[in-house]
CSV table of N, CA and C in Angstrom, one decimal:
chain,number,residue,atom,x,y,z
A,1,SER,N,-27.4,77.1,5.5
A,1,SER,CA,-28.1,76.2,4.6
A,1,SER,C,-29.6,76.1,5.1
A,2,ILE,N,-30.4,75.9,4.2
A,2,ILE,CA,-31.9,75.8,4.5
A,2,ILE,C,-32.2,74.6,5.4
A,3,VAL,N,-31.4,73.6,5.4
A,3,VAL,CA,-31.7,72.4,6.2
A,3,VAL,C,-31.2,72.5,7.6
A,4,ARG,N,-30.5,73.5,7.9
A,4,ARG,CA,-29.9,73.6,9.2
A,4,ARG,C,-30.3,74.9,9.9
A,5,SER,N,-29.9,75.1,11.1
A,5,SER,CA,-30.2,76.2,11.9
A,5,SER,C,-30.0,77.6,11.3
A,6,GLN,N,-31.0,78.4,11.4
A,6,GLN,CA,-30.9,79.8,10.9
A,6,GLN,C,-30.6,80.8,11.9
A,7,LEU,N,-30.3,80.3,13.1
A,7,LEU,CA,-29.9,81.3,14.2
A,7,LEU,C,-28.8,82.1,13.8
A,8,ASP,N,-28.8,83.4,14.1
A,8,ASP,CA,-27.8,84.3,13.7
A,8,ASP,C,-26.4,83.8,14.3
A,9,LYS,N,-25.5,83.6,13.4
A,9,LYS,CA,-24.2,83.0,13.9
A,9,LYS,C,-23.4,84.0,14.8
A,10,SER,N,-23.7,85.3,14.7
A,10,SER,CA,-23.0,86.2,15.6
A,10,SER,C,-23.5,86.0,17.0
A,11,ARG,N,-24.7,85.3,17.2
A,11,ARG,CA,-25.2,84.9,18.5
A,11,ARG,C,-25.3,83.4,18.4
A,12,LEU,N,-24.4,82.7,19.0
A,12,LEU,CA,-24.4,81.2,18.9
A,12,LEU,C,-25.6,80.5,19.6
A,13,GLY,N,-26.2,81.2,20.6
A,13,GLY,CA,-27.2,80.6,21.3
A,13,GLY,C,-28.1,81.6,22.0
A,14,SER,N,-29.2,81.1,22.6
A,14,SER,CA,-30.1,82.0,23.4
A,14,SER,C,-30.6,81.1,24.6
A,15,PHE,N,-31.0,81.8,25.6
A,15,PHE,CA,-31.4,81.1,26.8
A,15,PHE,C,-32.8,81.8,27.2
A,16,GLU,N,-33.7,81.0,27.6
A,16,GLU,CA,-35.0,81.5,28.0
A,16,GLU,C,-35.7,80.5,29.0
A,17,PRO,N,-36.0,81.0,30.2
A,17,PRO,CA,-36.8,80.1,31.1
A,17,PRO,C,-38.3,80.2,30.6
A,18,GLU,N,-39.0,79.1,30.6
A,18,GLU,CA,-40.3,79.0,30.1
A,18,GLU,C,-41.2,78.2,31.0
A,19,VAL,N,-42.5,78.4,31.0
A,19,VAL,CA,-43.5,77.6,31.7
A,19,VAL,C,-44.6,77.4,30.7
A,20,ILE,N,-45.1,76.1,30.6
A,20,ILE,CA,-46.3,75.8,29.8
A,20,ILE,C,-47.3,75.1,30.7
A,21,SER,N,-48.5,75.7,30.7
A,21,SER,CA,-49.5,75.2,31.6
A,21,SER,C,-50.7,74.6,30.9
A,22,GLU,N,-50.7,74.7,29.6
A,22,GLU,CA,-51.7,74.0,28.8
A,22,GLU,C,-51.2,73.6,27.4
A,23,PRO,N,-51.9,72.7,26.8
A,23,PRO,CA,-51.4,72.2,25.5
A,23,PRO,C,-51.1,73.3,24.5
A,24,THR,N,-50.2,73.0,23.6
A,24,THR,CA,-49.7,74.1,22.6
A,24,THR,C,-50.1,73.6,21.2
A,25,ALA,N,-50.0,74.5,20.3
A,25,ALA,CA,-50.1,74.2,18.9
A,25,ALA,C,-48.8,73.6,18.4
A,26,PRO,N,-48.8,72.9,17.3
A,26,PRO,CA,-47.5,72.3,16.8
A,26,PRO,C,-46.6,73.5,16.4
A,27,LEU,N,-45.3,73.3,16.7
A,27,LEU,CA,-44.3,74.3,16.3
A,27,LEU,C,-43.2,73.6,15.4
A,28,ILE,N,-42.7,74.3,14.4
A,28,ILE,CA,-41.6,73.9,13.7
A,28,ILE,C,-40.4,74.7,14.2
A,29,HIS,N,-39.3,74.1,14.6
A,29,HIS,CA,-38.2,74.8,15.2
A,29,HIS,C,-37.1,75.0,14.2
A,30,PRO,N,-36.8,76.2,13.7
A,30,PRO,CA,-35.7,76.4,12.8
A,30,PRO,C,-34.3,76.3,13.4
A,31,ASN,N,-34.3,76.3,14.8
A,31,ASN,CA,-33.0,76.2,15.5
A,31,ASN,C,-33.0,75.0,16.3
A,32,ALA,N,-31.8,74.4,16.5
A,32,ALA,CA,-31.7,73.3,17.5
A,32,ALA,C,-32.0,73.9,18.9
A,33,ARG,N,-32.4,73.0,19.8
A,33,ARG,CA,-32.6,73.5,21.2
A,33,ARG,C,-32.6,72.3,22.1
A,34,PHE,N,-32.2,72.6,23.3
A,34,PHE,CA,-32.3,71.7,24.4
A,34,PHE,C,-33.3,72.3,25.4
A,35,LEU,N,-34.1,71.4,26.0
A,35,LEU,CA,-35.1,71.8,27.0
A,35,LEU,C,-34.6,71.0,28.3
A,36,LEU,N,-34.2,71.7,29.3
A,36,LEU,CA,-33.9,71.1,30.6
A,36,LEU,C,-35.1,71.3,31.5
A,37,ILE,N,-35.8,70.1,31.7
A,37,ILE,CA,-37.1,70.2,32.4
A,37,ILE,C,-36.7,70.3,33.9
A,38,ARG,N,-37.2,71.4,34.5
A,38,ARG,CA,-37.0,71.7,35.9
A,38,ARG,C,-38.1,71.4,36.8
A,39,GLY,N,-39.3,71.2,36.3
A,39,GLY,CA,-40.5,70.9,37.1
A,39,GLY,C,-41.7,70.6,36.2
A,40,GLY,N,-42.7,70.0,36.8
A,40,GLY,CA,-43.9,69.7,36.1
A,40,GLY,C,-43.9,68.3,35.4
A,41,ARG,N,-44.9,68.1,34.7
A,41,ARG,CA,-45.1,66.8,33.9
A,41,ARG,C,-46.0,67.0,32.8
A,42,ALA,N,-45.6,66.6,31.6
A,42,ALA,CA,-46.4,66.8,30.4
A,42,ALA,C,-46.1,65.8,29.3
A,43,THR,N,-47.0,65.7,28.3
A,43,THR,CA,-46.7,64.9,27.2
A,43,THR,C,-46.2,65.8,26.0
A,44,LEU,N,-45.0,65.6,25.6
A,44,LEU,CA,-44.4,66.4,24.5
A,44,LEU,C,-44.3,65.5,23.3
A,45,GLN,N,-44.9,65.9,22.2
A,45,GLN,CA,-44.9,65.1,21.0
A,45,GLN,C,-43.7,65.7,20.1
A,46,LEU,N,-42.7,64.9,19.8
A,46,LEU,CA,-41.6,65.3,19.0
A,46,LEU,C,-41.6,64.4,17.7
A,47,GLN,N,-41.7,65.1,16.6
A,47,GLN,CA,-41.8,64.5,15.3
A,47,GLN,C,-42.9,63.4,15.2
A,48,GLY,N,-44.0,63.7,15.9
A,48,GLY,CA,-45.1,62.8,15.9
A,48,GLY,C,-45.1,61.7,17.0
A,49,THR,N,-44.0,61.6,17.7
A,49,THR,CA,-43.9,60.6,18.8
A,49,THR,C,-44.1,61.2,20.2
A,50,PRO,N,-45.0,60.7,21.0
A,50,PRO,CA,-45.3,61.3,22.3
A,50,PRO,C,-44.2,60.8,23.3
A,51,HIS,N,-43.8,61.7,24.2
A,51,HIS,CA,-42.8,61.5,25.2
A,51,HIS,C,-43.4,62.2,26.5
A,52,VAL,N,-43.5,61.4,27.6
A,52,VAL,CA,-43.8,62.0,28.9
A,52,VAL,C,-42.5,62.6,29.4
A,53,VAL,N,-42.5,63.9,29.7
A,53,VAL,CA,-41.4,64.6,30.2
A,53,VAL,C,-41.7,65.2,31.6
A,54,GLN,N,-40.6,65.2,32.5
A,54,GLN,CA,-40.8,65.6,33.8
A,54,GLN,C,-39.4,66.1,34.3
A,55,GLN,N,-39.4,66.6,35.6
A,55,GLN,CA,-38.2,67.1,36.2
A,55,GLN,C,-37.0,66.1,36.0
A,56,GLY,N,-35.9,66.6,35.6
A,56,GLY,CA,-34.7,65.8,35.4
A,56,GLY,C,-34.5,65.3,34.0
A,57,ASP,N,-35.4,65.6,33.1
A,57,ASP,CA,-35.3,65.2,31.7
A,57,ASP,C,-34.6,66.3,30.9
A,58,LEU,N,-33.8,65.8,29.9
A,58,LEU,CA,-33.2,66.7,28.9
A,58,LEU,C,-33.7,66.3,27.6
A,59,VAL,N,-34.2,67.3,26.8
A,59,VAL,CA,-34.8,67.1,25.5
A,59,VAL,C,-34.0,67.7,24.5
A,60,ALA,N,-33.7,67.0,23.4
A,60,ALA,CA,-32.9,67.5,22.3
A,60,ALA,C,-33.9,67.6,21.1
A,61,ILE,N,-34.0,68.8,20.5
A,61,ILE,CA,-34.8,69.1,19.3
A,61,ILE,C,-33.8,69.6,18.2
A,62,LEU,N,-33.8,68.9,17.1
A,62,LEU,CA,-32.9,69.3,16.0
A,62,LEU,C,-33.6,70.4,15.1
A,63,PRO,N,-32.8,71.1,14.3
A,63,PRO,CA,-33.3,72.1,13.4
A,63,PRO,C,-34.4,71.5,12.5
A,64,TRP,N,-35.5,72.2,12.4
A,64,TRP,CA,-36.6,71.9,11.5
A,64,TRP,C,-37.5,70.7,12.0
A,65,GLN,N,-37.3,70.3,13.3
A,65,GLN,CA,-38.2,69.3,13.8
A,65,GLN,C,-39.4,70.0,14.4
A,66,THR,N,-40.4,69.2,14.6
A,66,THR,CA,-41.7,69.7,15.2
A,66,THR,C,-41.9,69.2,16.6
A,67,SER,N,-42.6,70.1,17.4
A,67,SER,CA,-42.9,69.7,18.7
A,67,SER,C,-44.3,70.2,19.0
A,68,GLN,N,-45.0,69.6,20.0
A,68,GLN,CA,-46.3,70.0,20.5
A,68,GLN,C,-46.5,69.4,21.8
A,69,VAL,N,-46.9,70.3,22.8
A,69,VAL,CA,-47.3,69.8,24.1
A,69,VAL,C,-48.8,69.4,23.9
A,70,THR,N,-49.0,68.1,24.1
A,70,THR,CA,-50.4,67.6,23.9
A,70,THR,C,-51.2,67.4,25.2
A,71,ALA,N,-50.5,67.3,26.3
A,71,ALA,CA,-51.2,67.2,27.6
A,71,ALA,C,-50.3,67.8,28.7
A,72,VAL,N,-50.9,68.4,29.7
A,72,VAL,CA,-50.1,69.0,30.8
A,72,VAL,C,-50.7,68.5,32.1
A,73,GLU,N,-50.0,67.6,32.8
A,73,GLU,CA,-50.5,67.1,34.1
A,73,GLU,C,-50.2,68.2,35.2
A,74,GLU,N,-48.9,68.7,35.2
A,74,GLU,CA,-48.5,69.8,36.1
A,74,GLU,C,-47.8,70.8,35.2
A,75,PRO,N,-47.9,72.1,35.4
A,75,PRO,CA,-47.2,73.1,34.6
A,75,PRO,C,-45.8,72.7,34.4
A,76,LEU,N,-45.4,72.7,33.1
A,76,LEU,CA,-44.0,72.3,32.7
A,76,LEU,C,-43.1,73.5,32.8
A,77,GLN,N,-42.0,73.4,33.6
A,77,GLN,CA,-41.1,74.5,33.8
A,77,GLN,C,-39.8,74.0,33.2
A,78,TYR,N,-39.1,74.8,32.4
A,78,TYR,CA,-37.9,74.4,31.7
A,78,TYR,C,-37.0,75.5,31.3
A,79,ALA,N,-35.8,75.2,31.1
A,79,ALA,CA,-34.8,76.2,30.5
A,79,ALA,C,-34.7,75.8,29.1
A,80,LEU,N,-35.0,76.8,28.2
A,80,LEU,CA,-34.9,76.5,26.7
A,80,LEU,C,-33.5,77.1,26.3
A,81,MET,N,-32.7,76.3,25.7
A,81,MET,CA,-31.4,76.8,25.2
A,81,MET,C,-31.4,76.5,23.7
A,82,ALA,N,-31.6,77.5,22.9
A,82,ALA,CA,-31.6,77.4,21.4
A,82,ALA,C,-30.1,77.7,21.0
A,83,TYR,N,-29.7,77.0,19.9
A,83,TYR,CA,-28.3,77.2,19.5
A,83,TYR,C,-28.1,76.9,18.0
A,84,HIS,N,-27.0,77.4,17.5
A,84,HIS,CA,-26.6,77.2,16.1
A,84,HIS,C,-26.0,75.8,16.0
A,85,PHE,N,-26.8,74.9,15.5
A,85,PHE,CA,-26.5,73.4,15.4
A,85,PHE,C,-25.2,73.1,14.7
A,86,ASP,N,-25.0,73.7,13.5
A,86,ASP,CA,-23.8,73.4,12.8
A,86,ASP,C,-22.5,73.8,13.5
A,87,THR,N,-22.5,74.9,14.2
A,87,THR,CA,-21.3,75.4,14.9
A,87,THR,C,-21.0,74.4,16.0
A,88,VAL,N,-22.0,74.1,16.8
A,88,VAL,CA,-21.8,73.2,18.0
A,88,VAL,C,-21.4,71.8,17.5
A,89,CYS,N,-22.0,71.3,16.5
A,89,CYS,CA,-21.6,70.0,16.0
A,89,CYS,C,-20.2,70.0,15.4
A,90,HIS,N,-19.8,71.0,14.7
A,90,HIS,CA,-18.5,71.1,14.2
A,90,HIS,C,-17.5,71.1,15.3
A,91,ALA,N,-17.7,71.9,16.4
A,91,ALA,CA,-16.8,71.9,17.5
A,91,ALA,C,-16.8,70.6,18.2
A,92,ALA,N,-17.9,69.9,18.4
A,92,ALA,CA,-17.9,68.6,19.1
A,92,ALA,C,-17.2,67.5,18.2
A,93,ARG,N,-17.3,67.7,16.9
A,93,ARG,CA,-16.7,66.6,16.0
A,93,ARG,C,-15.2,66.8,15.9
A,94,LEU,N,-14.6,67.8,16.6
A,94,LEU,CA,-13.2,67.9,16.6
A,94,LEU,C,-12.6,66.8,17.4
A,95,PHE,N,-13.4,66.2,18.2
A,95,PHE,CA,-13.1,65.1,19.1
A,95,PHE,C,-13.8,63.8,18.6
A,96,HIS,N,-13.1,62.7,18.6
A,96,HIS,CA,-13.7,61.5,18.1
A,96,HIS,C,-13.9,60.5,19.3
A,97,SER,N,-14.6,59.4,19.0
A,97,SER,CA,-14.8,58.4,20.0
A,97,SER,C,-13.5,57.6,20.2
A,98,GLU,N,-13.5,56.7,21.1
A,98,GLU,CA,-12.3,55.8,21.3
A,98,GLU,C,-11.9,55.0,20.1
A,99,GLU,N,-12.9,54.7,19.3
A,99,GLU,CA,-12.7,54.0,18.1
A,99,GLU,C,-12.2,54.9,16.9
A,100,ASP,N,-12.0,56.2,17.2
A,100,ASP,CA,-11.6,57.2,16.3
A,100,ASP,C,-12.7,57.4,15.2
A,101,ALA,N,-14.0,57.2,15.6
A,101,ALA,CA,-15.1,57.5,14.7
A,101,ALA,C,-15.7,58.8,15.1
A,102,PRO,N,-16.2,59.6,14.1
A,102,PRO,CA,-16.9,60.8,14.5
A,102,PRO,C,-18.1,60.5,15.4
A,103,LEU,N,-18.4,61.5,16.3
A,103,LEU,CA,-19.5,61.3,17.2
A,103,LEU,C,-20.8,61.3,16.4
A,104,PRO,N,-21.7,60.3,16.6
A,104,PRO,CA,-23.0,60.2,15.9
A,104,PRO,C,-24.1,61.2,16.5
A,105,ILE,N,-23.8,62.4,16.4
A,105,ILE,CA,-24.7,63.4,17.2
A,105,ILE,C,-26.1,63.4,16.7
A,106,GLU,N,-26.3,63.7,15.4
A,106,GLU,CA,-27.7,63.8,14.9
A,106,GLU,C,-28.5,62.5,15.0
A,107,ARG,N,-27.8,61.4,14.7
A,107,ARG,CA,-28.5,60.1,14.8
A,107,ARG,C,-28.9,59.8,16.2
A,108,GLN,N,-28.1,60.0,17.1
A,108,GLN,CA,-28.4,59.7,18.5
A,108,GLN,C,-29.5,60.6,19.0
A,109,MET,N,-29.5,61.9,18.6
A,109,MET,CA,-30.5,62.8,19.1
A,109,MET,C,-31.9,62.5,18.4
A,110,GLU,N,-31.8,62.0,17.2
A,110,GLU,CA,-33.1,61.6,16.5
A,110,GLU,C,-33.6,60.3,17.1
A,111,ASN,N,-32.8,59.4,17.4
A,111,ASN,CA,-33.2,58.1,18.0
A,111,ASN,C,-33.7,58.2,19.4
A,112,THR,N,-33.0,59.0,20.2
A,112,THR,CA,-33.4,59.2,21.6
A,112,THR,C,-33.4,60.7,22.0
A,113,PRO,N,-34.5,61.3,21.6
A,113,PRO,CA,-34.6,62.8,21.9
A,113,PRO,C,-34.8,63.2,23.3
A,114,VAL,N,-35.2,62.3,24.2
A,114,VAL,CA,-35.5,62.6,25.6
A,114,VAL,C,-34.7,61.6,26.5
A,115,VAL,N,-33.9,62.2,27.4
A,115,VAL,CA,-33.2,61.4,28.3
A,115,VAL,C,-33.5,61.8,29.8
A,116,HIS,N,-33.6,60.9,30.7
A,116,HIS,CA,-33.7,61.2,32.1
A,116,HIS,C,-32.3,61.2,32.7
A,117,LEU,N,-31.9,62.3,33.3
A,117,LEU,CA,-30.6,62.5,33.8
A,117,LEU,C,-30.4,61.9,35.2
A,118,SER,N,-29.3,61.3,35.5
A,118,SER,CA,-29.0,60.9,36.8
A,118,SER,C,-28.8,62.2,37.7
A,119,ALA,N,-28.8,62.0,39.0
A,119,ALA,CA,-28.6,63.1,39.9
A,119,ALA,C,-27.3,63.9,39.6
A,120,GLU,N,-26.2,63.2,39.3
A,120,GLU,CA,-25.0,63.9,38.9
A,120,GLU,C,-25.1,64.6,37.6
A,121,GLN,N,-25.7,63.9,36.6
A,121,GLN,CA,-25.8,64.5,35.3
A,121,GLN,C,-26.7,65.8,35.4
A,122,LEU,N,-27.8,65.7,36.2
A,122,LEU,CA,-28.7,66.8,36.3
A,122,LEU,C,-27.9,68.0,37.0
A,123,LYS,N,-27.1,67.7,37.9
A,123,LYS,CA,-26.3,68.8,38.6
A,123,LYS,C,-25.4,69.4,37.5
A,124,ASP,N,-24.8,68.6,36.7
A,124,ASP,CA,-23.9,69.2,35.6
A,124,ASP,C,-24.7,70.0,34.6
A,125,ALA,N,-25.9,69.5,34.2
A,125,ALA,CA,-26.8,70.2,33.2
A,125,ALA,C,-27.2,71.5,33.8
A,126,GLU,N,-27.6,71.5,35.1
A,126,GLU,CA,-28.0,72.8,35.7
A,126,GLU,C,-26.8,73.8,35.8
A,127,ARG,N,-25.6,73.3,36.0
A,127,ARG,CA,-24.5,74.2,36.1
A,127,ARG,C,-24.2,74.8,34.7
A,128,ILE,N,-24.4,74.0,33.6
A,128,ILE,CA,-24.2,74.4,32.3
A,128,ILE,C,-25.3,75.5,31.9
A,129,ALA,N,-26.5,75.2,32.3
A,129,ALA,CA,-27.6,76.1,32.0
A,129,ALA,C,-27.4,77.4,32.7
A,130,GLU,N,-27.0,77.4,34.0
A,130,GLU,CA,-26.8,78.6,34.7
A,130,GLU,C,-25.6,79.4,34.1
A,131,SER,N,-24.6,78.7,33.6
A,131,SER,CA,-23.4,79.4,33.0
A,131,SER,C,-23.9,80.0,31.7
A,132,LEU,N,-24.7,79.3,30.9
A,132,LEU,CA,-25.3,79.9,29.7
A,132,LEU,C,-26.1,81.1,30.0
A,133,TYR,N,-26.9,81.0,31.0
A,133,TYR,CA,-27.8,82.2,31.4
A,133,TYR,C,-26.9,83.4,31.8
A,134,ARG,N,-25.8,83.2,32.5
A,134,ARG,CA,-24.9,84.3,32.9
A,134,ARG,C,-24.2,84.9,31.7
A,135,GLU,N,-23.9,84.0,30.7
A,135,GLU,CA,-23.2,84.5,29.5
A,135,GLU,C,-24.2,85.2,28.5
A,136,LEU,N,-25.4,84.6,28.3
A,136,LEU,CA,-26.3,85.0,27.3
A,136,LEU,C,-27.4,86.0,27.8
A,137,GLY,N,-27.8,85.8,29.1
A,137,GLY,CA,-29.0,86.5,29.6
A,137,GLY,C,-30.2,85.9,28.9
A,138,THR,N,-31.3,86.5,29.0
A,138,THR,CA,-32.5,86.0,28.3
A,138,THR,C,-32.6,86.8,27.0
A,139,GLU,N,-33.5,86.3,26.1
A,139,GLU,CA,-33.7,87.0,24.8
A,139,GLU,C,-34.1,88.5,25.0
A,140,SER,N,-34.9,88.7,26.0
A,140,SER,CA,-35.4,90.1,26.3
A,140,SER,C,-34.3,91.0,26.7
A,141,GLY,N,-33.2,90.5,27.4
A,141,GLY,CA,-32.1,91.3,27.8
A,141,GLY,C,-30.8,91.1,27.1
A,142,ALA,N,-30.9,90.5,25.9
A,142,ALA,CA,-29.7,90.1,25.2
A,142,ALA,C,-28.9,91.2,24.7
A,143,ALA,N,-29.5,92.4,24.3
A,143,ALA,CA,-28.8,93.5,23.7
A,143,ALA,C,-27.7,94.0,24.7
A,144,GLU,N,-27.9,93.9,26.0
A,144,GLU,CA,-26.9,94.5,26.9
A,144,GLU,C,-25.6,93.6,27.0
A,145,ARG,N,-25.7,92.3,26.5
A,145,ARG,CA,-24.6,91.4,26.6
A,145,ARG,C,-23.8,91.3,25.3
A,146,CYS,N,-24.2,92.0,24.2
A,146,CYS,CA,-23.6,91.9,22.9
A,146,CYS,C,-22.1,92.4,23.0
A,147,GLY,N,-21.2,91.7,22.4
A,147,GLY,CA,-19.8,92.2,22.3
A,147,GLY,C,-19.0,91.8,23.5
A,148,ARG,N,-19.4,90.9,24.3
A,148,ARG,CA,-18.6,90.5,25.5
A,148,ARG,C,-17.4,89.7,24.9
A,149,ALA,N,-16.3,89.9,25.5
A,149,ALA,CA,-15.0,89.3,25.0
A,149,ALA,C,-15.1,87.8,25.2
A,150,TYR,N,-14.8,87.0,24.2
A,150,TYR,CA,-14.7,85.5,24.2
A,150,TYR,C,-16.0,84.9,24.4
A,151,SER,N,-17.1,85.6,24.3
A,151,SER,CA,-18.4,85.0,24.5
A,151,SER,C,-18.7,83.8,23.6
A,152,GLY,N,-18.3,83.9,22.3
A,152,GLY,CA,-18.6,82.8,21.4
A,152,GLY,C,-17.9,81.5,21.8
A,153,ALA,N,-16.7,81.7,22.3
A,153,ALA,CA,-15.9,80.5,22.7
A,153,ALA,C,-16.5,79.9,24.0
A,154,ILE,N,-16.9,80.7,24.9
A,154,ILE,CA,-17.6,80.2,26.1
A,154,ILE,C,-18.9,79.5,25.8
A,155,VAL,N,-19.7,80.2,25.0
A,155,VAL,CA,-21.0,79.6,24.7
A,155,VAL,C,-20.9,78.3,23.9
A,156,THR,N,-20.0,78.3,22.9
A,156,THR,CA,-19.7,77.0,22.2
A,156,THR,C,-19.2,75.9,23.1
A,157,SER,N,-18.3,76.2,24.0
A,157,SER,CA,-17.8,75.2,24.9
A,157,SER,C,-18.9,74.7,25.8
A,158,LEU,N,-19.7,75.6,26.3
A,158,LEU,CA,-20.8,75.1,27.2
A,158,LEU,C,-21.8,74.2,26.4
A,159,LEU,N,-22.1,74.6,25.2
A,159,LEU,CA,-23.1,73.9,24.4
A,159,LEU,C,-22.5,72.5,24.0
A,160,VAL,N,-21.2,72.5,23.7
A,160,VAL,CA,-20.6,71.2,23.4
A,160,VAL,C,-20.7,70.3,24.6
A,161,ASN,N,-20.4,70.9,25.8
A,161,ASN,CA,-20.4,70.1,27.0
A,161,ASN,C,-21.8,69.6,27.3
A,162,LEU,N,-22.9,70.4,27.0
A,162,LEU,CA,-24.3,69.9,27.2
A,162,LEU,C,-24.6,68.8,26.2
A,163,THR,N,-24.1,69.0,24.9
A,163,THR,CA,-24.3,68.0,23.9
A,163,THR,C,-23.7,66.6,24.3
A,164,VAL,N,-22.5,66.7,24.8
A,164,VAL,CA,-21.8,65.4,25.2
A,164,VAL,C,-22.5,64.8,26.4
A,165,LEU,N,-23.0,65.6,27.3
A,165,LEU,CA,-23.7,65.1,28.5
A,165,LEU,C,-25.0,64.4,28.0
A,166,PHE,N,-25.7,65.0,27.0
A,166,PHE,CA,-26.9,64.4,26.4
A,166,PHE,C,-26.5,63.1,25.8
A,167,LEU,N,-25.5,63.1,24.9
A,167,LEU,CA,-25.1,61.9,24.2
A,167,LEU,C,-24.7,60.7,25.1
A,168,ARG,N,-24.0,61.1,26.2
A,168,ARG,CA,-23.7,60.0,27.2
A,168,ARG,C,-24.9,59.5,27.9
A,169,ALA,N,-25.8,60.3,28.2
A,169,ALA,CA,-27.1,59.9,28.9
A,169,ALA,C,-27.9,59.0,27.9
A,170,ALA,N,-27.9,59.5,26.6
A,170,ALA,CA,-28.7,58.7,25.6
A,170,ALA,C,-28.0,57.3,25.4
A,171,SER,N,-26.7,57.3,25.4
A,171,SER,CA,-26.0,56.0,25.2
A,171,SER,C,-26.3,55.1,26.4
A,172,GLY,N,-26.3,55.6,27.6
A,172,GLY,CA,-26.6,54.8,28.8
A,172,GLY,C,-28.0,54.3,28.7
A,173,LEU,N,-28.9,55.1,28.2
A,173,LEU,CA,-30.3,54.6,28.1
A,173,LEU,C,-30.4,53.5,27.1
A,174,ALA,N,-29.7,53.6,26.0
A,174,ALA,CA,-29.7,52.6,25.0
A,174,ALA,C,-29.1,51.3,25.5
A,175,GLU,N,-28.0,51.4,26.3
A,175,GLU,CA,-27.4,50.2,26.8
A,175,GLU,C,-28.2,49.5,27.8
A,176,ASN,N,-28.9,50.3,28.7
A,176,ASN,CA,-29.8,49.7,29.7
A,176,ASN,C,-31.0,49.1,29.1
A,177,THR,N,-31.5,49.7,28.0
A,177,THR,CA,-32.7,49.1,27.3
A,177,THR,C,-32.3,47.7,26.6
A,178,SER,N,-31.1,47.7,26.1
A,178,SER,CA,-30.7,46.4,25.4
A,178,SER,C,-30.4,45.3,26.4
A,179,GLU,N,-30.1,45.6,27.6
A,179,GLU,CA,-29.9,44.6,28.6
A,179,GLU,C,-31.1,43.9,29.1
A,180,ARG,N,-32.3,44.6,29.0
A,180,ARG,CA,-33.5,44.1,29.5
A,180,ARG,C,-34.1,43.0,28.7
């Protein structure tokens, strides 16, 4: 569909380590993506709203959203994990909340696109990122990994795991904010 990710469904995701050392032009992202910030500090504008991001942050960008790095204090190092949003959401929605309501994935990612992970959550996110890297390789080396048995199931499972980790962190952030 035109309103959702156009990432090739035969490849459910991609992994790329990146570094940004200066402000960027605005980008429109046709694919959903997570950015796991591994170092540096910068201001990332998402959908027109500025967010200061640094090591330990996890950023969720939905399909067709815009981003722009407007200021860089220290070069921003991150793992970029692009993925087919509809497939991952469908898999995540197979499970419901304790109230038996569907998970509010898009709404939560739109309302809280940047979360700072606890030490334990960061360790889990790094483990997921490393597993995705081992399964997918980088974009430049992706051809050699095509056709690996059960790759789609593994990638989907890892991305659902990362999505749930993000949603839990976003929920915790919202709960802590309402207590103040």
